[in-house]
PDB file of C-alpha atoms in Angstrom:
ATOM      1  CA  MET A   1      -5.939  59.413  22.957  1.00  0.00           C
ATOM      2  CA  ALA A   2      -7.094  61.826  20.227  1.00  0.00           C
ATOM      3  CA  THR A   3      -3.993  61.041  18.179  1.00  0.00           C
ATOM      4  CA  SER A   4      -4.701  57.309  18.457  1.00  0.00           C
ATOM      5  CA  ARG A   5      -8.310  57.703  17.286  1.00  0.00           C
ATOM      6  CA  THR A   6      -7.186  59.828  14.319  1.00  0.00           C
ATOM      7  CA  SER A   7      -4.600  57.218  13.374  1.00  0.00           C
ATOM      8  CA  LYS A   8      -7.200  54.444  13.492  1.00  0.00           C
ATOM      9  CA  LYS A   9      -9.634  56.401  11.337  1.00  0.00           C
ATOM     10  CA  ARG A  10      -6.920  57.169   8.803  1.00  0.00           C
ATOM     11  CA  THR A  11      -5.830  53.524   8.613  1.00  0.00           C
ATOM     12  CA  ALA A  12      -9.426  52.364   8.222  1.00  0.00           C
ATOM     13  CA  ALA A  13      -9.857  54.745   5.286  1.00  0.00           C
ATOM     14  CA  PHE A  14      -7.038  53.098   3.374  1.00  0.00           C
ATOM     15  CA  ALA A  15      -8.045  50.801   0.534  1.00  0.00           C
ATOM     16  CA  LYS A  16      -7.810  47.087   1.370  1.00  0.00           C
ATOM     17  CA  ASP A  17      -6.551  46.306  -2.140  1.00  0.00           C
ATOM     18  CA  LEU A  18      -4.296  48.071  -4.619  1.00  0.00           C
ATOM     19  CA  LEU A  19      -6.006  47.849  -7.992  1.00  0.00           C
ATOM     20  CA  ASP A  20      -5.282  51.316  -9.400  1.00  0.00           C
ATOM     21  CA  VAL A  21      -4.068  54.690  -8.196  1.00  0.00           C
ATOM     22  CA  ALA A  22      -7.390  56.420  -8.836  1.00  0.00           C
ATOM     23  CA  THR A  23      -9.172  54.615  -5.999  1.00  0.00           C
ATOM     24  CA  MET A  24      -6.421  55.276  -3.447  1.00  0.00           C
ATOM     25  CA  PRO A  25      -7.019  58.064  -0.910  1.00  0.00           C
ATOM     26  CA  ARG A  26      -4.312  60.737  -1.021  1.00  0.00           C
ATOM     27  CA  PRO A  27      -3.293  60.074   2.628  1.00  0.00           C
ATOM     28  CA  GLN A  28      -2.593  56.465   1.663  1.00  0.00           C
ATOM     29  CA  ILE A  29      -0.272  57.569  -1.146  1.00  0.00           C
ATOM     30  CA  ASP A  30       1.519  60.004   1.154  1.00  0.00           C
ATOM     31  CA  ALA A  31       1.918  57.286   3.777  1.00  0.00           C
ATOM     32  CA  LEU A  32       3.380  54.909   1.185  1.00  0.00           C
ATOM     33  CA  LEU A  33       5.908  57.508   0.044  1.00  0.00           C
ATOM     34  CA  ARG A  34       7.045  58.153   3.616  1.00  0.00           C
ATOM     35  CA  LEU A  35       7.242  54.458   4.427  1.00  0.00           C
ATOM     36  CA  ALA A  36       9.108  53.584   1.216  1.00  0.00           C
ATOM     37  CA  THR A  37      11.704  56.256   1.967  1.00  0.00           C
ATOM     38  CA  ALA A  38      12.108  55.041   5.542  1.00  0.00           C
ATOM     39  CA  LEU A  39      12.518  51.421   4.412  1.00  0.00           C
ATOM     40  CA  LYS A  40      15.071  52.471   1.796  1.00  0.00           C
ATOM     41  CA  MET A  41      17.144  54.179   4.472  1.00  0.00           C
ATOM     42  CA  LYS A  42      16.905  51.173   6.787  1.00  0.00           C
ATOM     43  CA  LEU A  43      18.109  48.838   4.040  1.00  0.00           C
ATOM     44  CA  ARG A  44      21.027  51.100   3.105  1.00  0.00           C
ATOM     45  CA  ARG A  45      22.085  51.423   6.738  1.00  0.00           C
ATOM     46  CA  GLY A  46      21.798  47.694   7.354  1.00  0.00           C
ATOM     47  CA  ILE A  47      19.025  48.137   9.931  1.00  0.00           C
ATOM     48  CA  SER A  48      16.793  45.098  10.377  1.00  0.00           C
ATOM     49  CA  HIS A  49      13.174  45.674   9.373  1.00  0.00           C
ATOM     50  CA  SER A  50      11.472  42.278   9.626  1.00  0.00           C
ATOM     51  CA  LEU A  51       8.010  43.794   9.692  1.00  0.00           C
ATOM     52  CA  LEU A  52       6.257  40.876   7.963  1.00  0.00           C
ATOM     53  CA  GLU A  53       7.725  37.916   9.798  1.00  0.00           C
ATOM     54  CA  GLY A  54       5.410  34.927   9.445  1.00  0.00           C
ATOM     55  CA  LYS A  55       3.540  36.453   6.477  1.00  0.00           C
ATOM     56  CA  THR A  56       3.232  34.699   3.110  1.00  0.00           C
ATOM     57  CA  LEU A  57       2.673  36.457  -0.225  1.00  0.00           C
ATOM     58  CA  GLY A  58       1.395  34.737  -3.360  1.00  0.00           C
ATOM     59  CA  LEU A  59       2.584  35.813  -6.826  1.00  0.00           C
ATOM     60  CA  LEU A  60       0.231  34.843  -9.662  1.00  0.00           C
ATOM     61  CA  PHE A  61       1.681  36.012 -12.976  1.00  0.00           C
ATOM     62  CA  GLN A  62       0.151  35.424 -16.413  1.00  0.00           C
ATOM     63  CA  LYS A  63       2.648  37.839 -17.996  1.00  0.00           C
ATOM     64  CA  PRO A  64       6.461  37.747 -17.921  1.00  0.00           C
ATOM     65  CA  SER A  65       8.105  39.973 -15.332  1.00  0.00           C
ATOM     66  CA  THR A  66      11.520  41.052 -14.103  1.00  0.00           C
ATOM     67  CA  ARG A  67      11.217  44.102 -11.860  1.00  0.00           C
ATOM     68  CA  THR A  68       7.742  43.407 -10.464  1.00  0.00           C
ATOM     69  CA  ARG A  69       8.436  39.787  -9.589  1.00  0.00           C
ATOM     70  CA  VAL A  70      11.953  40.260  -8.231  1.00  0.00           C
ATOM     71  CA  SER A  71      11.105  43.396  -6.243  1.00  0.00           C
ATOM     72  CA  PHE A  72       8.138  41.713  -4.559  1.00  0.00           C
ATOM     73  CA  GLU A  73      10.058  38.485  -3.871  1.00  0.00           C
ATOM     74  CA  ALA A  74      13.189  40.238  -2.608  1.00  0.00           C
ATOM     75  CA  GLY A  75      11.126  42.778  -0.708  1.00  0.00           C
ATOM     76  CA  MET A  76       9.098  40.103   1.059  1.00  0.00           C
ATOM     77  CA  ASN A  77      12.284  38.275   2.030  1.00  0.00           C
ATOM     78  CA  GLN A  78      13.885  41.474   3.362  1.00  0.00           C
ATOM     79  CA  LEU A  79      10.767  42.107   5.433  1.00  0.00           C
ATOM     80  CA  GLY A  80      11.098  38.677   7.044  1.00  0.00           C
ATOM     81  CA  GLY A  81       8.236  37.056   5.156  1.00  0.00           C
ATOM     82  CA  HIS A  82       8.002  34.523   2.358  1.00  0.00           C
ATOM     83  CA  ALA A  83       6.952  34.903  -1.277  1.00  0.00           C
ATOM     84  CA  MET A  84       5.424  31.995  -3.164  1.00  0.00           C
ATOM     85  CA  VAL A  85       5.244  31.971  -6.982  1.00  0.00           C
ATOM     86  CA  LEU A  86       2.056  30.377  -8.310  1.00  0.00           C
ATOM     87  CA  PRO A  87       2.550  29.441 -11.982  1.00  0.00           C
ATOM     88  CA  MET A  88      -0.799  29.384 -13.762  1.00  0.00           C
ATOM     89  CA  ALA A  89      -0.051  25.986 -15.319  1.00  0.00           C
ATOM     90  CA  ASP A  90       0.471  24.483 -11.870  1.00  0.00           C
ATOM     91  CA  ILE A  91      -2.781  25.537 -10.211  1.00  0.00           C
ATOM     92  CA  GLN A  92      -6.377  24.552 -10.865  1.00  0.00           C
ATOM     93  CA  LEU A  93      -7.300  27.900 -12.427  1.00  0.00           C
ATOM     94  CA  SER A  94      -5.705  26.524 -15.585  1.00  0.00           C
ATOM     95  CA  ARG A  95      -8.204  23.629 -15.520  1.00  0.00           C
ATOM     96  CA  GLY A  96     -11.331  25.695 -15.075  1.00  0.00           C
ATOM     97  CA  GLU A  97     -11.604  26.339 -11.342  1.00  0.00           C
ATOM     98  CA  SER A  98     -13.354  29.641 -10.741  1.00  0.00           C
ATOM     99  CA  VAL A  99     -11.607  32.763  -9.519  1.00  0.00           C
ATOM    100  CA  ALA A 100     -14.133  32.905  -6.672  1.00  0.00           C
ATOM    101  CA  ASP A 101     -13.265  29.448  -5.325  1.00  0.00           C
ATOM    102  CA  THR A 102      -9.523  29.989  -5.778  1.00  0.00           C
ATOM    103  CA  ALA A 103      -9.580  33.425  -4.136  1.00  0.00           C
ATOM    104  CA  ARG A 104     -11.585  32.238  -1.146  1.00  0.00           C
ATOM    105  CA  VAL A 105      -9.361  29.236  -0.518  1.00  0.00           C
ATOM    106  CA  LEU A 106      -6.057  31.070  -1.017  1.00  0.00           C
ATOM    107  CA  SER A 107      -7.287  33.753   1.376  1.00  0.00           C
ATOM    108  CA  ARG A 108      -7.159  31.061   4.066  1.00  0.00           C
ATOM    109  CA  TYR A 109      -3.543  30.205   3.171  1.00  0.00           C
ATOM    110  CA  LEU A 110      -1.946  33.521   2.203  1.00  0.00           C
ATOM    111  CA  ASP A 111      -1.706  37.016   3.666  1.00  0.00           C
ATOM    112  CA  GLY A 112      -1.829  38.722   0.258  1.00  0.00           C
ATOM    113  CA  ILE A 113      -1.499  38.110  -3.451  1.00  0.00           C
ATOM    114  CA  VAL A 114       0.033  39.976  -6.394  1.00  0.00           C
ATOM    115  CA  ILE A 115      -1.654  39.351  -9.740  1.00  0.00           C
ATOM    116  CA  ARG A 116      -0.123  40.254 -13.109  1.00  0.00           C
ATOM    117  CA  THR A 117      -2.541  39.603 -15.932  1.00  0.00           C
ATOM    118  CA  TYR A 118      -4.187  40.987 -19.060  1.00  0.00           C
ATOM    119  CA  ASP A 119      -7.813  41.861 -18.294  1.00  0.00           C
ATOM    120  CA  HIS A 120      -8.239  44.414 -15.509  1.00  0.00           C
ATOM    121  CA  GLY A 121     -11.544  42.760 -14.658  1.00  0.00           C
ATOM    122  CA  ILE A 122      -9.625  39.740 -13.365  1.00  0.00           C
ATOM    123  CA  VAL A 123      -7.949  41.647 -10.537  1.00  0.00           C
ATOM    124  CA  GLN A 124     -11.271  43.318  -9.765  1.00  0.00           C
ATOM    125  CA  GLU A 125     -12.928  39.909  -9.451  1.00  0.00           C
ATOM    126  CA  TRP A 126     -10.122  38.696  -7.194  1.00  0.00           C
ATOM    127  CA  ALA A 127     -10.574  41.732  -4.972  1.00  0.00           C
ATOM    128  CA  GLU A 128     -14.315  41.097  -4.718  1.00  0.00           C
ATOM    129  CA  GLU A 129     -13.874  37.451  -3.744  1.00  0.00           C
ATOM    130  CA  ALA A 130     -10.700  37.436  -1.634  1.00  0.00           C
ATOM    131  CA  THR A 131     -10.489  38.416   2.020  1.00  0.00           C
ATOM    132  CA  MET A 132      -6.736  38.967   1.716  1.00  0.00           C
ATOM    133  CA  PRO A 133      -5.291  42.100   0.046  1.00  0.00           C
ATOM    134  CA  VAL A 134      -5.068  41.886  -3.746  1.00  0.00           C
ATOM    135  CA  ILE A 135      -2.281  43.860  -5.457  1.00  0.00           C
ATOM    136  CA  ASN A 136      -2.370  44.668  -9.150  1.00  0.00           C
ATOM    137  CA  GLY A 137       1.073  43.777 -10.486  1.00  0.00           C
ATOM    138  CA  LEU A 138       0.023  44.987 -13.963  1.00  0.00           C
ATOM    139  CA  THR A 139      -2.984  44.716 -16.245  1.00  0.00           C
ATOM    140  CA  ASP A 140      -3.579  46.022 -19.742  1.00  0.00           C
ATOM    141  CA  LEU A 141      -5.334  49.014 -18.158  1.00  0.00           C
ATOM    142  CA  SER A 142      -3.043  50.004 -15.310  1.00  0.00           C
ATOM    143  CA  HIS A 143       0.284  49.543 -13.541  1.00  0.00           C
ATOM    144  CA  PRO A 144      -0.197  51.225 -10.148  1.00  0.00           C
ATOM    145  CA  CYS A 145       2.917  49.826  -8.450  1.00  0.00           C
ATOM    146  CA  GLN A 146       5.054  51.350 -11.198  1.00  0.00           C
ATOM    147  CA  ALA A 147       3.380  54.752 -10.938  1.00  0.00           C
ATOM    148  CA  LEU A 148       3.702  54.866  -7.149  1.00  0.00           C
ATOM    149  CA  SER A 149       7.393  54.005  -7.432  1.00  0.00           C
ATOM    150  CA  ASP A 150       7.762  56.743 -10.037  1.00  0.00           C
ATOM    151  CA  LEU A 151       6.235  59.271  -7.660  1.00  0.00           C
ATOM    152  CA  MET A 152       8.916  58.299  -5.163  1.00  0.00           C
ATOM    153  CA  THR A 153      11.656  58.866  -7.745  1.00  0.00           C
ATOM    154  CA  ILE A 154      10.262  62.228  -8.857  1.00  0.00           C
ATOM    155  CA  LYS A 155       9.985  63.380  -5.239  1.00  0.00           C
ATOM    156  CA  GLU A 156      13.593  62.339  -4.610  1.00  0.00           C
ATOM    157  CA  LYS A 157      14.932  64.098  -7.704  1.00  0.00           C
ATOM    158  CA  LYS A 158      12.730  67.220  -7.754  1.00  0.00           C
ATOM    159  CA  GLY A 159      11.835  67.564  -4.090  1.00  0.00           C
ATOM    160  CA  ARG A 160       8.176  68.272  -4.773  1.00  0.00           C
ATOM    161  CA  PHE A 161       5.159  67.533  -6.959  1.00  0.00           C
ATOM    162  CA  LYS A 162       3.499  70.940  -7.145  1.00  0.00           C
ATOM    163  CA  GLY A 163       4.834  72.916 -10.076  1.00  0.00           C
ATOM    164  CA  VAL A 164       6.483  69.867 -11.656  1.00  0.00           C
ATOM    165  CA  LYS A 165       5.618  69.027 -15.250  1.00  0.00           C
ATOM    166  CA  LEU A 166       5.788  65.396 -16.355  1.00  0.00           C
ATOM    167  CA  ALA A 167       5.799  64.759 -20.106  1.00  0.00           C
ATOM    168  CA  TYR A 168       4.902  61.279 -21.348  1.00  0.00           C
ATOM    169  CA  ILE A 169       5.725  60.450 -24.971  1.00  0.00           C
ATOM    170  CA  GLY A 170       4.651  57.511 -27.146  1.00  0.00           C
ATOM    171  CA  ASP A 171       2.104  54.773 -26.583  1.00  0.00           C
ATOM    172  CA  GLY A 172      -0.611  55.791 -24.116  1.00  0.00           C
ATOM    173  CA  ASN A 173      -0.612  52.403 -22.420  1.00  0.00           C
ATOM    174  CA  ASN A 174      -1.215  51.072 -18.904  1.00  0.00           C
ATOM    175  CA  VAL A 175       1.805  52.935 -17.520  1.00  0.00           C
ATOM    176  CA  ALA A 176       0.546  56.196 -19.034  1.00  0.00           C
ATOM    177  CA  ASN A 177      -2.898  55.596 -17.494  1.00  0.00           C
ATOM    178  CA  SER A 178      -1.448  55.075 -14.030  1.00  0.00           C
ATOM    179  CA  LEU A 179       0.879  58.069 -14.326  1.00  0.00           C
ATOM    180  CA  ILE A 180      -2.129  60.227 -15.201  1.00  0.00           C
ATOM    181  CA  GLU A 181      -3.945  58.999 -12.088  1.00  0.00           C
ATOM    182  CA  ALA A 182      -0.860  59.503  -9.917  1.00  0.00           C
ATOM    183  CA  ALA A 183      -0.179  63.017 -11.215  1.00  0.00           C
ATOM    184  CA  ALA A 184      -3.783  64.020 -10.578  1.00  0.00           C
ATOM    185  CA  LYS A 185      -3.623  62.723  -7.002  1.00  0.00           C
ATOM    186  CA  VAL A 186      -0.495  64.670  -6.034  1.00  0.00           C
ATOM    187  CA  GLY A 187      -1.194  67.860  -8.005  1.00  0.00           C
ATOM    188  CA  MET A 188       1.514  67.374 -10.622  1.00  0.00           C
ATOM    189  CA  HIS A 189       1.001  68.645 -14.167  1.00  0.00           C
ATOM    190  CA  ILE A 190       1.163  65.963 -16.868  1.00  0.00           C
ATOM    191  CA  ALA A 191       1.272  66.416 -20.646  1.00  0.00           C
ATOM    192  CA  LEU A 192       1.084  63.504 -23.056  1.00  0.00           C
ATOM    193  CA  GLY A 193       2.141  63.350 -26.685  1.00  0.00           C
ATOM    194  CA  CYS A 194       0.597  60.235 -28.222  1.00  0.00           C
ATOM    195  CA  PRO A 195      -0.549  59.535 -31.796  1.00  0.00           C
ATOM    196  CA  VAL A 196      -4.231  59.136 -32.605  1.00  0.00           C
ATOM    197  CA  GLY A 197      -5.259  55.599 -31.815  1.00  0.00           C
ATOM    198  CA  TYR A 198      -2.562  55.263 -29.157  1.00  0.00           C
ATOM    199  CA  GLN A 199      -3.808  57.741 -26.588  1.00  0.00           C
ATOM    200  CA  PRO A 200      -4.552  56.861 -22.957  1.00  0.00           C
ATOM    201  CA  ASP A 201      -7.883  55.458 -21.817  1.00  0.00           C
ATOM    202  CA  GLN A 202     -10.465  58.227 -22.044  1.00  0.00           C
ATOM    203  CA  HIS A 203     -12.316  57.120 -18.922  1.00  0.00           C
ATOM    204  CA  VAL A 204      -9.045  57.312 -16.974  1.00  0.00           C
ATOM    205  CA  VAL A 205      -8.377  60.805 -18.349  1.00  0.00           C
ATOM    206  CA  ASP A 206     -11.885  62.100 -17.613  1.00  0.00           C
ATOM    207  CA  ARG A 207     -11.868  60.795 -14.046  1.00  0.00           C
ATOM    208  CA  ALA A 208      -8.363  62.078 -13.382  1.00  0.00           C
ATOM    209  CA  ARG A 209      -9.192  65.560 -14.668  1.00  0.00           C
ATOM    210  CA  VAL A 210     -11.774  65.930 -11.903  1.00  0.00           C
ATOM    211  CA  GLU A 211      -9.132  65.004  -9.331  1.00  0.00           C
ATOM    212  CA  ALA A 212      -6.508  67.225 -10.966  1.00  0.00           C
ATOM    213  CA  ALA A 213      -8.838  70.226 -10.891  1.00  0.00           C
ATOM    214  CA  ARG A 214      -9.284  69.781  -7.141  1.00  0.00           C
ATOM    215  CA  ASN A 215      -5.523  69.652  -6.664  1.00  0.00           C
ATOM    216  CA  GLY A 216      -4.628  72.613  -8.871  1.00  0.00           C
ATOM    217  CA  SER A 217      -2.960  70.668 -11.675  1.00  0.00           C
ATOM    218  CA  ASP A 218      -3.760  69.911 -15.298  1.00  0.00           C
ATOM    219  CA  ILE A 219      -3.805  66.990 -17.707  1.00  0.00           C
ATOM    220  CA  GLU A 220      -3.026  67.676 -21.353  1.00  0.00           C
ATOM    221  CA  VAL A 221      -3.450  64.967 -23.967  1.00  0.00           C
ATOM    222  CA  GLY A 222      -2.180  65.829 -27.437  1.00  0.00           C
ATOM    223  CA  VAL A 223      -0.535  64.355 -30.506  1.00  0.00           C
ATOM    224  CA  ASP A 224       2.565  66.548 -30.742  1.00  0.00           C
ATOM    225  CA  PRO A 225       5.512  65.288 -28.655  1.00  0.00           C
ATOM    226  CA  GLN A 226       7.359  68.612 -28.978  1.00  0.00           C
ATOM    227  CA  ILE A 227       4.482  70.477 -27.370  1.00  0.00           C
ATOM    228  CA  ALA A 228       4.235  67.890 -24.594  1.00  0.00           C
ATOM    229  CA  VAL A 229       7.906  68.107 -23.616  1.00  0.00           C
ATOM    230  CA  LYS A 230       8.178  71.906 -23.745  1.00  0.00           C
ATOM    231  CA  ASP A 231       9.556  73.106 -20.381  1.00  0.00           C
ATOM    232  CA  ALA A 232       9.061  69.664 -18.844  1.00  0.00           C
ATOM    233  CA  ASP A 233      10.842  68.688 -15.623  1.00  0.00           C
ATOM    234  CA  VAL A 234      10.450  64.960 -16.260  1.00  0.00           C
ATOM    235  CA  LEU A 235      10.424  63.105 -19.597  1.00  0.00           C
ATOM    236  CA  TYR A 236       8.964  59.622 -19.615  1.00  0.00           C
ATOM    237  CA  THR A 237       8.481  56.947 -22.253  1.00  0.00           C
ATOM    238  CA  ASP A 238       7.737  53.236 -22.461  1.00  0.00           C
ATOM    239  CA  VAL A 239       8.006  50.443 -24.997  1.00  0.00           C
ATOM    240  CA  TRP A 240       5.925  50.734 -28.141  1.00  0.00           C
ATOM    241  CA  ILE A 241       5.025  47.064 -28.271  1.00  0.00           C
ATOM    242  CA  SER A 242       3.556  45.997 -24.951  1.00  0.00           C
ATOM    243  CA  MET A 243       2.976  42.371 -23.995  1.00  0.00           C
ATOM    244  CA  GLY A 244       0.104  40.984 -26.044  1.00  0.00           C
ATOM    245  CA  ARG A 245       0.624  43.521 -28.854  1.00  0.00           C
ATOM    246  CA  GLU A 246       3.318  41.647 -30.756  1.00  0.00           C
ATOM    247  CA  ARG A 247       1.105  41.085 -33.808  1.00  0.00           C
ATOM    248  CA  GLU A 248       0.854  44.869 -34.216  1.00  0.00           C
ATOM    249  CA  GLN A 249       4.618  45.339 -34.265  1.00  0.00           C
ATOM    250  CA  ALA A 250       5.105  46.609 -37.837  1.00  0.00           C
ATOM    251  CA  ARG A 251       2.225  49.075 -37.655  1.00  0.00           C
ATOM    252  CA  ARG A 252       3.228  50.323 -34.234  1.00  0.00           C
ATOM    253  CA  LEU A 253       6.831  50.909 -35.244  1.00  0.00           C
ATOM    254  CA  ARG A 254       5.711  53.001 -38.248  1.00  0.00           C
ATOM    255  CA  THR A 255       3.136  55.036 -36.341  1.00  0.00           C
ATOM    256  CA  LEU A 256       5.249  55.700 -33.265  1.00  0.00           C
ATOM    257  CA  ALA A 257       8.560  56.426 -35.016  1.00  0.00           C
ATOM    258  CA  PRO A 258       8.096  60.247 -34.734  1.00  0.00           C
ATOM    259  CA  TYR A 259       7.632  59.820 -30.959  1.00  0.00           C
ATOM    260  CA  GLN A 260      11.126  58.615 -30.165  1.00  0.00           C
ATOM    261  CA  LEU A 261      12.634  60.205 -27.067  1.00  0.00           C
ATOM    262  CA  ASN A 262      15.964  61.450 -28.444  1.00  0.00           C
ATOM    263  CA  GLY A 263      18.444  64.260 -27.919  1.00  0.00           C
ATOM    264  CA  ARG A 264      16.508  66.758 -30.045  1.00  0.00           C
ATOM    265  CA  LEU A 265      13.344  66.199 -28.035  1.00  0.00           C
ATOM    266  CA  LEU A 266      15.225  66.361 -24.749  1.00  0.00           C
ATOM    267  CA  GLN A 267      16.483  69.837 -25.661  1.00  0.00           C
ATOM    268  CA  LYS A 268      12.878  71.104 -25.651  1.00  0.00           C
ATOM    269  CA  ALA A 269      12.567  70.278 -21.945  1.00  0.00           C
ATOM    270  CA  LYS A 270      14.115  72.177 -19.049  1.00  0.00           C
ATOM    271  CA  PRO A 271      17.921  71.941 -18.842  1.00  0.00           C
ATOM    272  CA  ASP A 272      17.720  69.952 -15.603  1.00  0.00           C
ATOM    273  CA  ALA A 273      14.971  67.614 -16.781  1.00  0.00           C
ATOM    274  CA  ILE A 274      15.275  63.967 -15.802  1.00  0.00           C
ATOM    275  CA  VAL A 275      14.562  61.033 -18.112  1.00  0.00           C
ATOM    276  CA  MET A 276      12.495  58.081 -16.932  1.00  0.00           C
ATOM    277  CA  HIS A 277      11.617  54.717 -18.458  1.00  0.00           C
ATOM    278  CA  CYS A 278       9.917  51.855 -16.619  1.00  0.00           C
ATOM    279  CA  LEU A 279      11.965  49.215 -18.497  1.00  0.00           C
ATOM    280  CA  PRO A 280      12.491  46.965 -20.336  1.00  0.00           C
ATOM    281  CA  ALA A 281      13.753  49.411 -22.968  1.00  0.00           C
ATOM    282  CA  HIS A 282      14.417  48.971 -26.663  1.00  0.00           C
ATOM    283  CA  ARG A 283      17.255  51.322 -27.503  1.00  0.00           C
ATOM    284  CA  GLY A 284      16.785  52.794 -30.951  1.00  0.00           C
ATOM    285  CA  GLU A 285      12.993  52.447 -30.841  1.00  0.00           C
ATOM    286  CA  GLU A 286      11.107  54.445 -28.201  1.00  0.00           C
ATOM    287  CA  ILE A 287      14.321  55.975 -26.852  1.00  0.00           C
ATOM    288  CA  THR A 288      17.892  56.399 -28.060  1.00  0.00           C
ATOM    289  CA  ALA A 289      20.856  54.911 -26.211  1.00  0.00           C
ATOM    290  CA  GLU A 290      22.279  58.429 -25.961  1.00  0.00           C
ATOM    291  CA  VAL A 291      19.332  59.571 -23.850  1.00  0.00           C
ATOM    292  CA  LEU A 292      18.654  56.371 -21.934  1.00  0.00           C
ATOM    293  CA  ASP A 293      22.283  56.046 -20.848  1.00  0.00           C
ATOM    294  CA  GLY A 294      22.930  59.775 -20.632  1.00  0.00           C
ATOM    295  CA  PRO A 295      23.575  62.009 -17.601  1.00  0.00           C
ATOM    296  CA  GLN A 296      19.920  63.061 -17.278  1.00  0.00           C
ATOM    297  CA  SER A 297      18.634  59.499 -17.096  1.00  0.00           C
ATOM    298  CA  VAL A 298      17.506  58.210 -13.688  1.00  0.00           C
ATOM    299  CA  ILE A 299      16.253  54.826 -14.877  1.00  0.00           C
ATOM    300  CA  ILE A 300      18.370  52.718 -12.523  1.00  0.00           C
ATOM    301  CA  ASP A 301      17.365  54.760  -9.490  1.00  0.00           C
ATOM    302  CA  GLN A 302      13.798  54.493 -10.767  1.00  0.00           C
ATOM    303  CA  ALA A 303      14.065  50.716 -11.055  1.00  0.00           C
ATOM    304  CA  GLU A 304      15.615  50.436  -7.578  1.00  0.00           C
ATOM    305  CA  ASN A 305      12.699  52.322  -6.089  1.00  0.00           C
ATOM    306  CA  ARG A 306      10.372  49.565  -7.261  1.00  0.00           C
ATOM    307  CA  LEU A 307      11.854  47.483  -4.421  1.00  0.00           C
ATOM    308  CA  HIS A 308      11.335  50.110  -1.744  1.00  0.00           C
ATOM    309  CA  MET A 309       7.810  51.036  -2.832  1.00  0.00           C
ATOM    310  CA  GLN A 310       6.804  47.383  -3.147  1.00  0.00           C
ATOM    311  CA  LYS A 311       7.980  46.823   0.419  1.00  0.00           C
ATOM    312  CA  ALA A 312       5.945  49.802   1.604  1.00  0.00           C
ATOM    313  CA  ILE A 313       2.859  48.474  -0.181  1.00  0.00           C
ATOM    314  CA  LEU A 314       3.331  45.063   1.421  1.00  0.00           C
ATOM    315  CA  VAL A 315       3.765  46.482   4.918  1.00  0.00           C
ATOM    316  CA  GLN A 316       0.775  48.787   4.562  1.00  0.00           C
ATOM    317  CA  LEU A 317      -1.619  46.196   3.149  1.00  0.00           C
ATOM    318  CA  LEU A 318      -0.490  42.985   4.811  1.00  0.00           C
ATOM    319  CA  THR A 319      -0.614  44.441   8.320  1.00  0.00           C
ATOM    320  CA  GLN A 320      -4.250  45.430   7.935  1.00  0.00           C
ATOM    321  CA  LYS A 321      -6.934  43.100   9.224  1.00  0.00           C
ATOM    322  CA  LYS A 322      -8.735  41.064   6.593  1.00  0.00           C
ATOM    323  CA  GLY A 323     -11.780  42.927   5.376  1.00  0.00           C
ATOM    324  CA  ARG A 324     -14.395  40.155   5.109  1.00  0.00           C
ATOM    325  CA  ALA A 325     -15.090  36.916   6.912  1.00  0.00           C
TER     326      ALA A 325
END
């Protein structure tokens, strides 16, 4: 009986929505990592795991997507449920219906929704108004599903988080913000080398440093990529021109050119360092083909783990009771 009560308390403490990593309790992250690994093994062994039979997931994307959309759609299908794409042009949001009205109505139809948009405030508003779980599929501020999947990959490749150094090089974008939050949660050291004007969100850094201090890790934000990658176990980069930043292309390419992840930079890291990139990649810009396709790259394993982590997120959130009437 005591075990049952503890389990119920732990489940109740889990966040109803997944908006960012910072607001997730550590036990929820640990549970997701265990569940994602278990689901990965079930899939590889051909073991049925229809844990969401009869459930329907909505996908509302204002930004293009490959890995996020396909991993959620395929994952929902593998779990026995159904995924429904909701193109913005085809629903009344595009004609001025409020988020509040849409969220309340869709909560009566769907068991959860993934939203991929620009303004982080949009997913926050959805979470406030919806009774179903709201999952942030990416905003300009954060990409929590990517960071959680990356934790899974790092744990698989390095076997631990404590004592691991993750170096992030280039544009301090939404992925960088979420990696900072994730590293702080699990006690992993993270060092960033980003040019002035392209550094991660300061509020994210300040909040994460409090968490990191509690967990015995550190967050370093600097401008020198060679310092960031020194003795790193994991090297990570992302595109220099994120969606919505296309008009800044020429300036970004000039400013970020010294931050390319190439063979010379890789040599500054530990000999067994792994290379990560959330994709899509632009070979010859933020990373060379030599490094991206080289023996230390784990990008395909990393991309695969999006599927398994997405499935874990869906099982964890969509099997909870709806939070508000």
